[in-house]
Amino acid sequence: MLHDVTKRYPNGKIALRDVDLVIPEGDFVFLVGPSGAGKSTLIKLLIRDEIATRGDVVLDGQDLARLPRRQVPRMRRKIGIIFQDFKLLPTKTVWENVAFALEVTGYPRRGIRPAVDQVLAIVGLSAQAKQTPNQLSGGEQQRTAIARALVHDPRLIIADEPTGNLDPLISWEILQLLLRINELGVTVLMATHNAEVVTALRKRVVALEEGRIIRDEVGGAYHRED
Amino acid sequence: MISFLFFSIRRAWQGFWRNALMSLAATATMVLMLLLLAGFFIIQTGLLAALDFTEQKVEVVADIFDNAQPSQIEELRQRVLSLPEVAEVTFVSRDEALARFRERLKEQGEEDLSKALDSNPLHASLEVKLVTPEVFGDVVGMLREERIVEKVKEQQKLVDELLTVTNVLRTAGTVLLVVVGIIALFIIVNTIRLAVFARADEIEIMRLVGASDAFIRWPFVFEGAFVGFLGAVLTLVVLALAAEPINGFMLEFFQVLPIEVGSMTRGLVTLVMGTGVGLGIVGSWVSVRTYLIR
Ligand SMILES: Nc1ncnc2c1ncn2[C@@H]1O[C@H](COP(=O)(O)OP(=O)(O)OP(=O)(O)O)[C@@H](O)[C@H]1O
Ligand SMILES: [Mg+2]
């Protein structure tokens, strides 16, 4: 998916250097590395929030740098994006927050209710559908965000430190949810600092440091084990 | 397409009320600026009307010998009227001239001394109004040649002075109106920009879930138009309430006739509505653009 990618920010900072990374469909990948290693930058390239300075970022057969601006929204609908800070609208209920993703993308109106109800059931929030984010725990808020990411039926879920604001127990809950989604055939890429989770799950681990991939092992731990 | 339109308008409506404080702040700014603009417009219109009115008074007056025949006078009147630079020629008889004179004295509250006279000392005259005050053309020369004309009073010098003054006032007024317009534009656009900025999160989420630019932009544009419309309506309401004193002021100060006030109202409604809605749309458009270009 990433071929020989370098990202240099306008201020001259080189956040990624010669990164090669292929993620097959259905994979579950942890992206780890110290703060400032370039994890978020890599994610921004994948959702075309930023464009690679050099090299190709190919998603689902499409070169993102060549993708016309008009097609970007359509491409983004194939990706579910989750952040550390949830990014929910505080004035809307759980249900409305999820429905919002469909409304603003021109989804047929009559299709919205069943689609939202379904994803809320998947993340286990059907009972809280009418509550607003400030009436929810952090874990429930993140599950709302996951529901919103799922509602377009994406092939890929990208999560940037989704458990960064959550306590260990809730973090495990979120991980369980992401694993279940992965079992449904959705590719998951998750950037995280959560060593315990990464080491315990023994999934594929890609480690970045100063913009380079220093390790890429299947069944790896958070830290290098030699 | 229709459903997109409904979507945009519904979201615009929700957006307006969800952020009622910001929306009302924007509307209030809009009202203040539009009032300022309208105020300048009124003064400018009044000024121009007053200037026109003054200019209309400028004319060439030809005194006629007392022994001239009515037919000769009428013939001359027709000839002068046929000149391209002439708008109107009025014959004022000796009696009318005297009547006017008495009228003027009465207005000024002076004693009518003319009663003491046993004969009318005034002359009959032809008063010539010009199409354009600057252009006298042949009128003066031609009248001088006439046998029945005793003397021609041209107010060229007075006209020149008056024209300089009115042209300066006119230019200054227009420049001021444009300057005020630009200031209003900046303040309004900035307020809308703030209102949009308050919802940057919403725009970001829309982008992340894959909303197209149109879906992000149009609700804001409609909302801006709505703010502009509301601001314009409120401004017009305020102006309507103030219409009486304004009319009084216009009549008093500029001596503008009510008819002109009527046509001014139409101009004012167009100005306020157009500026309000236009700025609302432009303001939202440029504000949202900042978030879309990336
Ligand atoms: N918009 C930007 N402009 C300039 N430099 C940036 C920008 N975004 C990130 N950087 C720089 O790029 C480098 C990588 O940042 P990035 O956010 O990708 O790190 P990260 O691995 O996600 O870190 P963290 O674990 O703290 O989230 C950092 O040095 C950062 O300062
Ligand atoms: Mg980061």
mmCIF file of C-alpha atoms in Angstrom, chain B:
data_model
loop_
_atom_site.group_PDB
_atom_site.id
_atom_site.type_symbol
_atom_site.label_atom_id
_atom_site.label_comp_id
_atom_site.label_asym_id
_atom_site.label_seq_id
_atom_site.Cartn_x
_atom_site.Cartn_y
_atom_site.Cartn_z
ATOM 1 C CA MET B 1 -30.882 17.266 -6.290
ATOM 2 C CA ILE B 2 -34.146 18.245 -4.632
ATOM 3 C CA SER B 3 -33.301 16.138 -1.605
ATOM 4 C CA PHE B 4 -29.865 17.778 -1.522
ATOM 5 C CA LEU B 5 -31.536 21.173 -1.484
ATOM 6 C CA PHE B 6 -33.843 20.095 1.330
ATOM 7 C CA PHE B 7 -30.895 18.658 3.191
ATOM 8 C CA SER B 8 -28.939 21.899 2.864
ATOM 9 C CA ILE B 9 -31.813 24.111 3.940
ATOM 10 C CA ARG B 10 -32.711 21.848 6.854
ATOM 11 C CA ARG B 11 -29.093 21.751 8.005
ATOM 12 C CA ALA B 12 -28.807 25.521 7.574
ATOM 13 C CA TRP B 13 -31.886 26.015 9.744
ATOM 14 C CA GLN B 14 -30.584 23.615 12.410
ATOM 15 C CA GLY B 15 -27.161 25.189 12.232
ATOM 16 C CA PHE B 16 -28.599 28.627 12.793
ATOM 17 C CA TRP B 17 -30.487 27.631 15.935
ATOM 18 C CA ARG B 18 -27.938 25.168 17.325
ATOM 19 C CA ASN B 19 -25.458 28.018 17.425
ATOM 20 C CA ALA B 20 -28.061 30.617 18.235
ATOM 21 C CA LEU B 21 -25.606 32.886 20.052
ATOM 22 C CA MET B 22 -23.132 33.040 17.184
ATOM 23 C CA SER B 23 -25.925 33.385 14.659
ATOM 24 C CA LEU B 24 -27.530 36.217 16.548
ATOM 25 C CA ALA B 25 -24.184 37.948 16.954
ATOM 26 C CA ALA B 26 -23.667 37.730 13.213
ATOM 27 C CA THR B 27 -27.195 38.991 12.589
ATOM 28 C CA ALA B 28 -26.725 41.883 15.013
ATOM 29 C CA THR B 29 -23.473 42.883 13.313
ATOM 30 C CA MET B 30 -25.252 42.663 10.019
ATOM 31 C CA VAL B 31 -28.048 44.948 11.267
ATOM 32 C CA LEU B 32 -25.614 47.534 12.630
ATOM 33 C CA MET B 33 -23.583 47.608 9.443
ATOM 34 C CA LEU B 34 -26.635 47.732 7.223
ATOM 35 C CA LEU B 35 -28.038 50.594 9.301
ATOM 36 C CA LEU B 36 -24.786 52.446 8.909
ATOM 37 C CA LEU B 37 -24.848 51.806 5.193
ATOM 38 C CA ALA B 38 -28.508 52.800 4.928
ATOM 39 C CA GLY B 39 -27.810 55.960 6.887
ATOM 40 C CA PHE B 40 -25.087 56.979 4.511
ATOM 41 C CA PHE B 41 -27.265 56.045 1.585
ATOM 42 C CA ILE B 42 -30.078 58.265 2.864
ATOM 43 C CA ILE B 43 -27.778 61.215 3.401
ATOM 44 C CA GLN B 44 -26.176 60.681 0.012
ATOM 45 C CA THR B 45 -29.540 60.415 -1.757
ATOM 46 C CA GLY B 46 -30.814 63.481 0.046
ATOM 47 C CA LEU B 47 -27.709 65.374 -0.874
ATOM 48 C CA LEU B 48 -27.945 64.429 -4.524
ATOM 49 C CA ALA B 49 -31.643 65.264 -4.660
ATOM 50 C CA ALA B 50 -30.989 68.601 -3.024
ATOM 51 C CA LEU B 51 -28.243 69.298 -5.530
ATOM 52 C CA ASP B 52 -30.481 68.406 -8.438
ATOM 53 C CA PHE B 53 -33.116 70.655 -6.984
ATOM 54 C CA THR B 54 -30.668 73.542 -6.738
ATOM 55 C CA GLU B 55 -29.411 72.945 -10.228
ATOM 56 C CA GLN B 56 -32.900 73.018 -11.600
ATOM 57 C CA LYS B 57 -33.200 76.578 -10.400
ATOM 58 C CA VAL B 58 -30.333 77.643 -12.572
ATOM 59 C CA GLU B 59 -31.580 79.353 -15.639
ATOM 60 C CA VAL B 60 -31.189 82.085 -18.144
ATOM 61 C CA VAL B 61 -33.624 84.936 -17.747
ATOM 62 C CA ALA B 62 -34.416 87.271 -20.626
ATOM 63 C CA ASP B 63 -36.278 90.441 -19.728
ATOM 64 C CA ILE B 64 -38.764 91.470 -22.385
ATOM 65 C CA PHE B 65 -39.528 95.058 -23.417
ATOM 66 C CA ASP B 66 -42.898 96.188 -22.176
ATOM 67 C CA ASN B 67 -44.110 97.008 -25.670
ATOM 68 C CA ALA B 68 -43.558 93.520 -27.111
ATOM 69 C CA GLN B 69 -46.604 91.826 -28.624
ATOM 70 C CA PRO B 70 -47.816 88.504 -27.112
ATOM 71 C CA SER B 71 -47.478 86.865 -30.544
ATOM 72 C CA GLN B 72 -43.837 87.993 -30.819
ATOM 73 C CA ILE B 73 -43.136 86.639 -27.363
ATOM 74 C CA GLU B 74 -44.798 83.306 -28.086
ATOM 75 C CA GLU B 75 -42.876 83.002 -31.351
ATOM 76 C CA LEU B 76 -39.589 83.616 -29.531
ATOM 77 C CA ARG B 77 -40.532 81.161 -26.821
ATOM 78 C CA GLN B 78 -41.074 78.416 -29.401
ATOM 79 C CA ARG B 79 -37.776 79.168 -31.103
ATOM 80 C CA VAL B 80 -35.815 79.038 -27.875
ATOM 81 C CA LEU B 81 -37.581 75.835 -26.899
ATOM 82 C CA SER B 82 -36.490 74.161 -30.127
ATOM 83 C CA LEU B 83 -32.822 74.538 -29.155
ATOM 84 C CA PRO B 84 -31.354 71.168 -28.067
ATOM 85 C CA GLU B 85 -29.772 72.488 -24.860
ATOM 86 C CA VAL B 86 -33.034 73.940 -23.585
ATOM 87 C CA ALA B 87 -35.368 71.940 -21.378
ATOM 88 C CA GLU B 88 -38.137 74.389 -20.636
ATOM 89 C CA VAL B 89 -39.127 77.958 -21.370
ATOM 90 C CA THR B 90 -41.644 79.746 -19.183
ATOM 91 C CA PHE B 91 -43.171 83.113 -19.859
ATOM 92 C CA VAL B 92 -43.654 85.247 -16.782
ATOM 93 C CA SER B 93 -45.867 88.258 -17.349
ATOM 94 C CA ARG B 94 -45.444 91.562 -15.523
ATOM 95 C CA ASP B 95 -48.398 90.820 -13.276
ATOM 96 C CA GLU B 96 -47.033 87.408 -12.392
ATOM 97 C CA ALA B 97 -43.641 88.899 -11.708
ATOM 98 C CA LEU B 98 -45.233 91.361 -9.313
ATOM 99 C CA ALA B 99 -47.277 88.655 -7.643
ATOM 100 C CA ARG B 100 -44.132 86.575 -7.123
ATOM 101 C CA PHE B 101 -42.307 89.547 -5.753
ATOM 102 C CA ARG B 102 -45.083 90.189 -3.212
ATOM 103 C CA GLU B 103 -45.125 86.525 -2.315
ATOM 104 C CA ARG B 104 -41.438 86.576 -1.588
ATOM 105 C CA LEU B 105 -41.690 89.641 0.575
ATOM 106 C CA LYS B 106 -44.479 88.037 2.548
ATOM 107 C CA GLU B 107 -42.431 84.882 3.040
ATOM 108 C CA GLN B 108 -39.624 86.955 4.412
ATOM 109 C CA GLY B 109 -42.120 88.711 6.649
ATOM 110 C CA GLU B 110 -41.409 92.145 5.232
ATOM 111 C CA GLU B 111 -43.920 94.840 4.664
ATOM 112 C CA ASP B 112 -45.317 94.977 1.161
ATOM 113 C CA LEU B 113 -43.955 98.243 -0.096
ATOM 114 C CA SER B 114 -45.074 97.634 -3.632
ATOM 115 C CA LYS B 115 -48.589 98.714 -2.731
ATOM 116 C CA ALA B 116 -47.225 102.186 -2.507
ATOM 117 C CA LEU B 117 -46.266 102.082 -6.158
ATOM 118 C CA ASP B 118 -48.779 103.338 -8.675
ATOM 119 C CA SER B 119 -47.368 101.380 -11.580
ATOM 120 C CA ASN B 120 -45.687 97.979 -11.939
ATOM 121 C CA PRO B 121 -41.903 98.480 -12.110
ATOM 122 C CA LEU B 122 -41.176 94.898 -13.118
ATOM 123 C CA HIS B 123 -40.612 93.442 -16.555
ATOM 124 C CA ALA B 124 -42.107 90.440 -18.174
ATOM 125 C CA SER B 125 -39.519 87.737 -18.850
ATOM 126 C CA LEU B 126 -38.768 84.394 -20.416
ATOM 127 C CA GLU B 127 -37.190 81.939 -18.002
ATOM 128 C CA VAL B 128 -35.115 79.303 -19.712
ATOM 129 C CA LYS B 129 -34.246 76.022 -18.027
ATOM 130 C CA LEU B 130 -31.330 74.134 -19.475
ATOM 131 C CA VAL B 131 -31.050 70.384 -19.981
ATOM 132 C CA THR B 132 -27.582 70.336 -18.482
ATOM 133 C CA PRO B 133 -26.619 73.296 -16.352
ATOM 134 C CA GLU B 134 -23.094 73.438 -17.744
ATOM 135 C CA VAL B 135 -24.180 73.738 -21.348
ATOM 136 C CA PHE B 136 -25.499 77.167 -22.251
ATOM 137 C CA GLY B 137 -24.858 76.771 -25.939
ATOM 138 C CA ASP B 138 -26.274 79.523 -28.128
ATOM 139 C CA VAL B 139 -29.135 80.441 -25.850
ATOM 140 C CA VAL B 140 -27.568 83.547 -24.406
ATOM 141 C CA GLY B 141 -26.205 84.798 -27.703
ATOM 142 C CA MET B 142 -29.419 84.183 -29.536
ATOM 143 C CA LEU B 143 -31.549 85.943 -26.948
ATOM 144 C CA ARG B 144 -29.247 88.966 -26.976
ATOM 145 C CA GLU B 145 -29.857 89.375 -30.716
ATOM 146 C CA GLU B 146 -33.615 89.548 -30.286
ATOM 147 C CA ARG B 147 -35.315 92.886 -30.674
ATOM 148 C CA ILE B 148 -37.911 92.373 -27.997
ATOM 149 C CA VAL B 149 -35.336 91.300 -25.431
ATOM 150 C CA GLU B 150 -34.186 94.073 -23.166
ATOM 151 C CA LYS B 151 -31.398 92.238 -21.368
ATOM 152 C CA VAL B 152 -30.231 88.717 -20.680
ATOM 153 C CA LYS B 153 -29.304 87.632 -17.192
ATOM 154 C CA GLU B 154 -27.141 84.590 -17.400
ATOM 155 C CA GLN B 155 -26.042 83.042 -14.204
ATOM 156 C CA GLN B 156 -22.925 81.513 -15.668
ATOM 157 C CA LYS B 157 -20.624 82.561 -12.887
ATOM 158 C CA LEU B 158 -22.997 81.394 -10.206
ATOM 159 C CA VAL B 159 -23.507 78.142 -12.059
ATOM 160 C CA ASP B 160 -19.796 77.482 -12.327
ATOM 161 C CA GLU B 161 -19.352 77.919 -8.627
ATOM 162 C CA LEU B 162 -22.356 75.836 -7.776
ATOM 163 C CA LEU B 163 -21.257 73.050 -10.066
ATOM 164 C CA THR B 164 -17.831 72.859 -8.512
ATOM 165 C CA VAL B 165 -19.384 72.546 -5.087
ATOM 166 C CA THR B 166 -21.971 69.958 -6.106
ATOM 167 C CA ASN B 167 -19.455 67.851 -7.989
ATOM 168 C CA VAL B 168 -17.136 67.796 -5.002
ATOM 169 C CA LEU B 169 -20.000 66.878 -2.693
ATOM 170 C CA ARG B 170 -21.211 64.214 -5.064
ATOM 171 C CA THR B 171 -17.804 62.572 -5.397
ATOM 172 C CA ALA B 172 -17.097 62.804 -1.691
ATOM 173 C CA GLY B 173 -20.466 61.276 -0.870
ATOM 174 C CA THR B 174 -19.983 58.384 -3.252
ATOM 175 C CA VAL B 175 -16.466 57.719 -2.019
ATOM 176 C CA LEU B 176 -17.685 57.761 1.578
ATOM 177 C CA LEU B 177 -20.530 55.382 0.741
ATOM 178 C CA VAL B 178 -18.119 52.964 -0.915
ATOM 179 C CA VAL B 179 -15.699 53.162 2.022
ATOM 180 C CA VAL B 180 -18.455 52.493 4.524
ATOM 181 C CA GLY B 181 -19.636 49.634 2.298
ATOM 182 C CA ILE B 182 -16.193 48.044 2.304
ATOM 183 C CA ILE B 183 -15.829 48.398 6.064
ATOM 184 C CA ALA B 184 -19.261 46.815 6.561
ATOM 185 C CA LEU B 185 -18.246 44.019 4.211
ATOM 186 C CA PHE B 186 -15.121 43.224 6.203
ATOM 187 C CA ILE B 187 -16.849 43.273 9.556
ATOM 188 C CA ILE B 188 -19.712 41.094 8.373
ATOM 189 C CA VAL B 189 -17.476 38.593 6.611
ATOM 190 C CA ASN B 190 -15.310 38.372 9.705
ATOM 191 C CA THR B 191 -18.254 37.757 11.992
ATOM 192 C CA ILE B 192 -19.481 34.982 9.733
ATOM 193 C CA ARG B 193 -15.964 33.605 9.629
ATOM 194 C CA LEU B 194 -16.016 33.427 13.420
ATOM 195 C CA ALA B 195 -19.382 31.693 13.353
ATOM 196 C CA VAL B 196 -18.020 29.128 10.903
ATOM 197 C CA PHE B 197 -14.820 28.780 12.910
ATOM 198 C CA ALA B 198 -16.897 27.845 15.952
ATOM 199 C CA ARG B 199 -17.994 24.841 13.958
ATOM 200 C CA ALA B 200 -14.645 23.775 12.550
ATOM 201 C CA ASP B 201 -15.057 20.431 14.369
ATOM 202 C CA GLU B 202 -18.246 19.748 12.529
ATOM 203 C CA ILE B 203 -16.613 20.519 9.196
ATOM 204 C CA GLU B 204 -13.663 18.286 10.073
ATOM 205 C CA ILE B 205 -15.956 15.393 10.946
ATOM 206 C CA MET B 206 -17.854 15.864 7.715
ATOM 207 C CA ARG B 207 -14.632 15.664 5.762
ATOM 208 C CA LEU B 208 -13.483 12.576 7.642
ATOM 209 C CA VAL B 209 -16.675 10.635 7.035
ATOM 210 C CA GLY B 210 -16.421 11.441 3.349
ATOM 211 C CA ALA B 211 -18.854 14.299 2.808
ATOM 212 C CA SER B 212 -18.354 15.987 -0.540
ATOM 213 C CA ASP B 213 -17.501 19.680 -0.683
ATOM 214 C CA ALA B 214 -20.995 20.572 -1.828
ATOM 215 C CA PHE B 215 -22.555 18.861 1.176
ATOM 216 C CA ILE B 216 -20.273 20.774 3.500
ATOM 217 C CA ARG B 217 -20.525 24.121 1.769
ATOM 218 C CA TRP B 218 -24.154 24.655 0.857
ATOM 219 C CA PRO B 219 -25.706 24.381 4.317
ATOM 220 C CA PHE B 220 -23.327 27.123 5.446
ATOM 221 C CA VAL B 221 -24.081 29.238 2.404
ATOM 222 C CA PHE B 222 -27.808 28.941 3.017
ATOM 223 C CA GLU B 223 -27.237 29.757 6.648
ATOM 224 C CA GLY B 224 -25.282 32.846 5.627
ATOM 225 C CA ALA B 225 -28.051 33.872 3.267
ATOM 226 C CA PHE B 226 -30.530 33.387 6.097
ATOM 227 C CA VAL B 227 -28.473 35.539 8.464
ATOM 228 C CA GLY B 228 -28.259 38.181 5.736
ATOM 229 C CA PHE B 229 -31.966 38.045 5.044
ATOM 230 C CA LEU B 230 -32.880 38.264 8.717
ATOM 231 C CA GLY B 231 -30.437 41.132 9.217
ATOM 232 C CA ALA B 232 -31.869 42.975 6.217
ATOM 233 C CA VAL B 233 -35.458 42.510 7.402
ATOM 234 C CA LEU B 234 -34.597 43.752 10.897
ATOM 235 C CA THR B 235 -32.768 46.724 9.410
ATOM 236 C CA LEU B 236 -35.756 47.598 7.237
ATOM 237 C CA VAL B 237 -38.072 47.304 10.235
ATOM 238 C CA VAL B 238 -35.897 49.728 12.173
ATOM 239 C CA LEU B 239 -35.820 52.070 9.180
ATOM 240 C CA ALA B 240 -39.594 51.826 8.746
ATOM 241 C CA LEU B 241 -40.073 52.761 12.389
ATOM 242 C CA ALA B 242 -37.753 55.685 11.865
ATOM 243 C CA ALA B 243 -39.344 56.641 8.546
ATOM 244 C CA GLU B 244 -41.394 59.558 9.935
ATOM 245 C CA PRO B 245 -38.493 61.410 11.502
ATOM 246 C CA ILE B 246 -36.312 60.582 8.504
ATOM 247 C CA ASN B 247 -38.861 62.008 6.090
ATOM 248 C CA GLY B 248 -39.199 65.084 8.241
ATOM 249 C CA PHE B 249 -35.457 65.464 8.330
ATOM 250 C CA MET B 250 -35.140 65.020 4.580
ATOM 251 C CA LEU B 251 -37.769 67.635 3.888
ATOM 252 C CA GLU B 252 -36.386 70.039 6.403
ATOM 253 C CA PHE B 253 -32.749 69.647 5.621
ATOM 254 C CA PHE B 254 -32.597 68.871 1.937
ATOM 255 C CA GLN B 255 -35.984 70.174 0.843
ATOM 256 C CA VAL B 256 -36.558 66.967 -1.052
ATOM 257 C CA LEU B 257 -40.061 66.334 -2.229
ATOM 258 C CA PRO B 258 -41.978 63.288 -0.919
ATOM 259 C CA ILE B 259 -41.975 61.665 -4.365
ATOM 260 C CA GLU B 260 -38.230 61.455 -4.207
ATOM 261 C CA VAL B 261 -38.446 59.894 -0.772
ATOM 262 C CA GLY B 262 -40.663 57.194 -2.321
ATOM 263 C CA SER B 263 -38.203 56.267 -5.033
ATOM 264 C CA MET B 264 -35.461 56.382 -2.433
ATOM 265 C CA THR B 265 -37.299 53.762 -0.373
ATOM 266 C CA ARG B 266 -37.163 51.358 -3.283
ATOM 267 C CA GLY B 267 -33.446 51.971 -3.680
ATOM 268 C CA LEU B 268 -32.973 51.510 0.039
ATOM 269 C CA VAL B 269 -34.829 48.191 0.196
ATOM 270 C CA THR B 270 -32.806 46.915 -2.747
ATOM 271 C CA LEU B 271 -29.560 48.106 -1.189
ATOM 272 C CA VAL B 272 -30.226 46.628 2.254
ATOM 273 C CA MET B 273 -31.621 43.300 0.984
ATOM 274 C CA GLY B 274 -28.987 42.891 -1.691
ATOM 275 C CA THR B 275 -26.111 43.773 0.595
ATOM 276 C CA GLY B 276 -27.428 41.649 3.461
ATOM 277 C CA VAL B 277 -28.130 38.466 1.557
ATOM 278 C CA GLY B 278 -25.172 38.956 -0.768
ATOM 279 C CA LEU B 279 -22.717 39.440 2.072
ATOM 280 C CA GLY B 280 -24.204 36.509 3.972
ATOM 281 C CA ILE B 281 -23.597 34.235 1.008
ATOM 282 C CA VAL B 282 -20.165 35.585 0.129
ATOM 283 C CA GLY B 283 -19.107 35.546 3.779
ATOM 284 C CA SER B 284 -20.063 31.917 4.298
ATOM 285 C CA TRP B 285 -18.595 30.883 0.995
ATOM 286 C CA VAL B 286 -15.150 32.303 1.678
ATOM 287 C CA SER B 287 -15.217 31.158 5.314
ATOM 288 C CA VAL B 288 -15.987 27.546 4.448
ATOM 289 C CA ARG B 289 -13.519 27.612 1.580
ATOM 290 C CA THR B 290 -10.681 27.950 4.070
ATOM 291 C CA TYR B 291 -11.576 24.538 5.429
ATOM 292 C CA LEU B 292 -12.223 22.860 2.108
ATOM 293 C CA ILE B 293 -9.007 23.730 0.318
ATOM 294 C CA ARG B 294 -6.588 21.155 1.616
#
